[in-house]
Short mmCIF file of C-alpha atoms in Angstrom, two decimals:
data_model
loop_
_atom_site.label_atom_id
_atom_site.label_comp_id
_atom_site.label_asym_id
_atom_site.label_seq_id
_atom_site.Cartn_x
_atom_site.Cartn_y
_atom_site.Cartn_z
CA UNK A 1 19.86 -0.14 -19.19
CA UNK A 2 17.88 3.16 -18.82
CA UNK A 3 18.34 5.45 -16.08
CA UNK A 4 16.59 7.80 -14.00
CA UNK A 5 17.09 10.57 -11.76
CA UNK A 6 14.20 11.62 -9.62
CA UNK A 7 14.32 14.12 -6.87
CA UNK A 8 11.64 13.73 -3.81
CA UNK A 9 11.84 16.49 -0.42
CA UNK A 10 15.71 16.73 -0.55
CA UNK A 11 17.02 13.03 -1.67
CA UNK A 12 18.05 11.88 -5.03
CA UNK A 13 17.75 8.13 -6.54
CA UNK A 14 18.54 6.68 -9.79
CA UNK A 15 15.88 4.00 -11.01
CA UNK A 16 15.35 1.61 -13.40
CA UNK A 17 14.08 -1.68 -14.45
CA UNK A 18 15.30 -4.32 -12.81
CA UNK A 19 18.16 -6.03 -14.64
CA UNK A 20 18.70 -9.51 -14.41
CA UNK A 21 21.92 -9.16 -12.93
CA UNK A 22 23.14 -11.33 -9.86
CA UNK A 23 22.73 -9.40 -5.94
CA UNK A 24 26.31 -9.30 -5.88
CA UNK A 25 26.27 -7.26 -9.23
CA UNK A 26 23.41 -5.25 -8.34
CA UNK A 27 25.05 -4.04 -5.29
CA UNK A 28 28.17 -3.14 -7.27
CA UNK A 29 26.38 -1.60 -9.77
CA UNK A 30 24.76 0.77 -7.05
CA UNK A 31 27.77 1.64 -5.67
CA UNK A 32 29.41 2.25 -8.47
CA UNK A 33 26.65 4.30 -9.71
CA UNK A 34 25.63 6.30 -6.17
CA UNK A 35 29.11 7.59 -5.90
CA UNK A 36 29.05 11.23 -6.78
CA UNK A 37 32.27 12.32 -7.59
CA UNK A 38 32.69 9.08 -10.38
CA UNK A 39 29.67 8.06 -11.14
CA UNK A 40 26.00 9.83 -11.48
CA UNK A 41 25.30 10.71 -7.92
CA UNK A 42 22.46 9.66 -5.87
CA UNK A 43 20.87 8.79 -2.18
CA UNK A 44 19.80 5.58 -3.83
CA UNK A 45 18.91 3.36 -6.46
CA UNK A 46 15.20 1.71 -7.13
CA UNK A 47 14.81 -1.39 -9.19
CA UNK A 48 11.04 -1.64 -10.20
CA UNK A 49 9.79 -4.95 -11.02
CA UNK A 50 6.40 -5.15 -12.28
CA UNK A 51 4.88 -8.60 -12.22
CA UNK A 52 4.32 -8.28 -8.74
CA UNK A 53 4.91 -4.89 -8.82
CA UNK A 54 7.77 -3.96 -6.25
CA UNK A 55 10.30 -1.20 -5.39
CA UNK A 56 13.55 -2.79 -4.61
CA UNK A 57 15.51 0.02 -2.72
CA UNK A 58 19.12 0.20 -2.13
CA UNK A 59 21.37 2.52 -0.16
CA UNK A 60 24.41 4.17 -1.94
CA UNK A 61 26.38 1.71 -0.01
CA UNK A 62 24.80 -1.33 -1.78
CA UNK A 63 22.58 -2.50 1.22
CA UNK A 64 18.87 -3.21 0.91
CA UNK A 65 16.42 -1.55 2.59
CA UNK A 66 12.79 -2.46 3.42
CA UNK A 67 11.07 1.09 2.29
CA UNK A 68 12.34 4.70 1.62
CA UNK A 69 9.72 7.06 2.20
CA UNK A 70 10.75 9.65 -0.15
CA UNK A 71 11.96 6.41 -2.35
CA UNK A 72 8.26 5.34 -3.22
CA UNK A 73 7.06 9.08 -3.85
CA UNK A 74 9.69 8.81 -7.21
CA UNK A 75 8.92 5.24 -7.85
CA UNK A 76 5.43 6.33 -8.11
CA UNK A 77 6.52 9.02 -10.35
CA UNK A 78 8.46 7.20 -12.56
CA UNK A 79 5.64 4.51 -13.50
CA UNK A 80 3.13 7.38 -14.10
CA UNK A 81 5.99 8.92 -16.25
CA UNK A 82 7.12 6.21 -18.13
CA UNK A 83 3.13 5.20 -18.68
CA UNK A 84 3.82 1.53 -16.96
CA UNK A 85 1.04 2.03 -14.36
CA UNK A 86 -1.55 5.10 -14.48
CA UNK A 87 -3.74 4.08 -11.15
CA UNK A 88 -4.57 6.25 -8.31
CA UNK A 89 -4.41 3.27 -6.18
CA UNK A 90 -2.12 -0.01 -6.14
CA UNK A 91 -0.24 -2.16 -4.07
CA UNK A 92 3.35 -2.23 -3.53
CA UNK A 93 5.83 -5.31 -2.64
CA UNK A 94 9.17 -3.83 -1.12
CA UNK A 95 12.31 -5.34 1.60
CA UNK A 96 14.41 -8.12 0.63
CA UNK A 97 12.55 -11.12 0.44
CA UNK A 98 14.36 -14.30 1.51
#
């Protein structure tokens, strides 16, 4: 799995590509990976999903949230970066989704 480390107005996040991985494995995958003495450090970690697109956000303590203002800024960033979406304008799913 690739990793990134954006940085947007004072908060950090690690994101990536959404692995198929179970919730209960994504969560301990954030944690493990948030921490910042043992792992790489970070406020939170975005999965990006792109067919719909959608930023799936997650706390350092594993827990979903429904947006992160300065979360979406570095999503953004990282599709322009990585070339996956170069649009001035599109449409974002995001929250947990039952």
């Amino acid at each position: 799995m690739e990793i990134n480390k954006y940085h947007g107005c004072g908060n950090d996040f690690l994101i990536a590509m959404d692995p198929p991985l179970s919730q209960t494995q994504k969560k301990q995958l954030v944690i493990a990976l948030c921490e910042r003495h043992t792992g790489i450090g970070a406020d939170g970690f975005i999965f990006v999903s792109m067919h719909p697109l959608e930023m799936k956000y997650y706390n350092r303590d594993g827990s979903r949230a429904w947006m992160c203002g300065n979360g979406i800024r570095c999503f953004a960033k990282y599709l322009w970066d990585t070339g996956r979406l170069r649009k001035q304008h599109y449409i974002v799913q995001s929250g947990p989704h039952h």
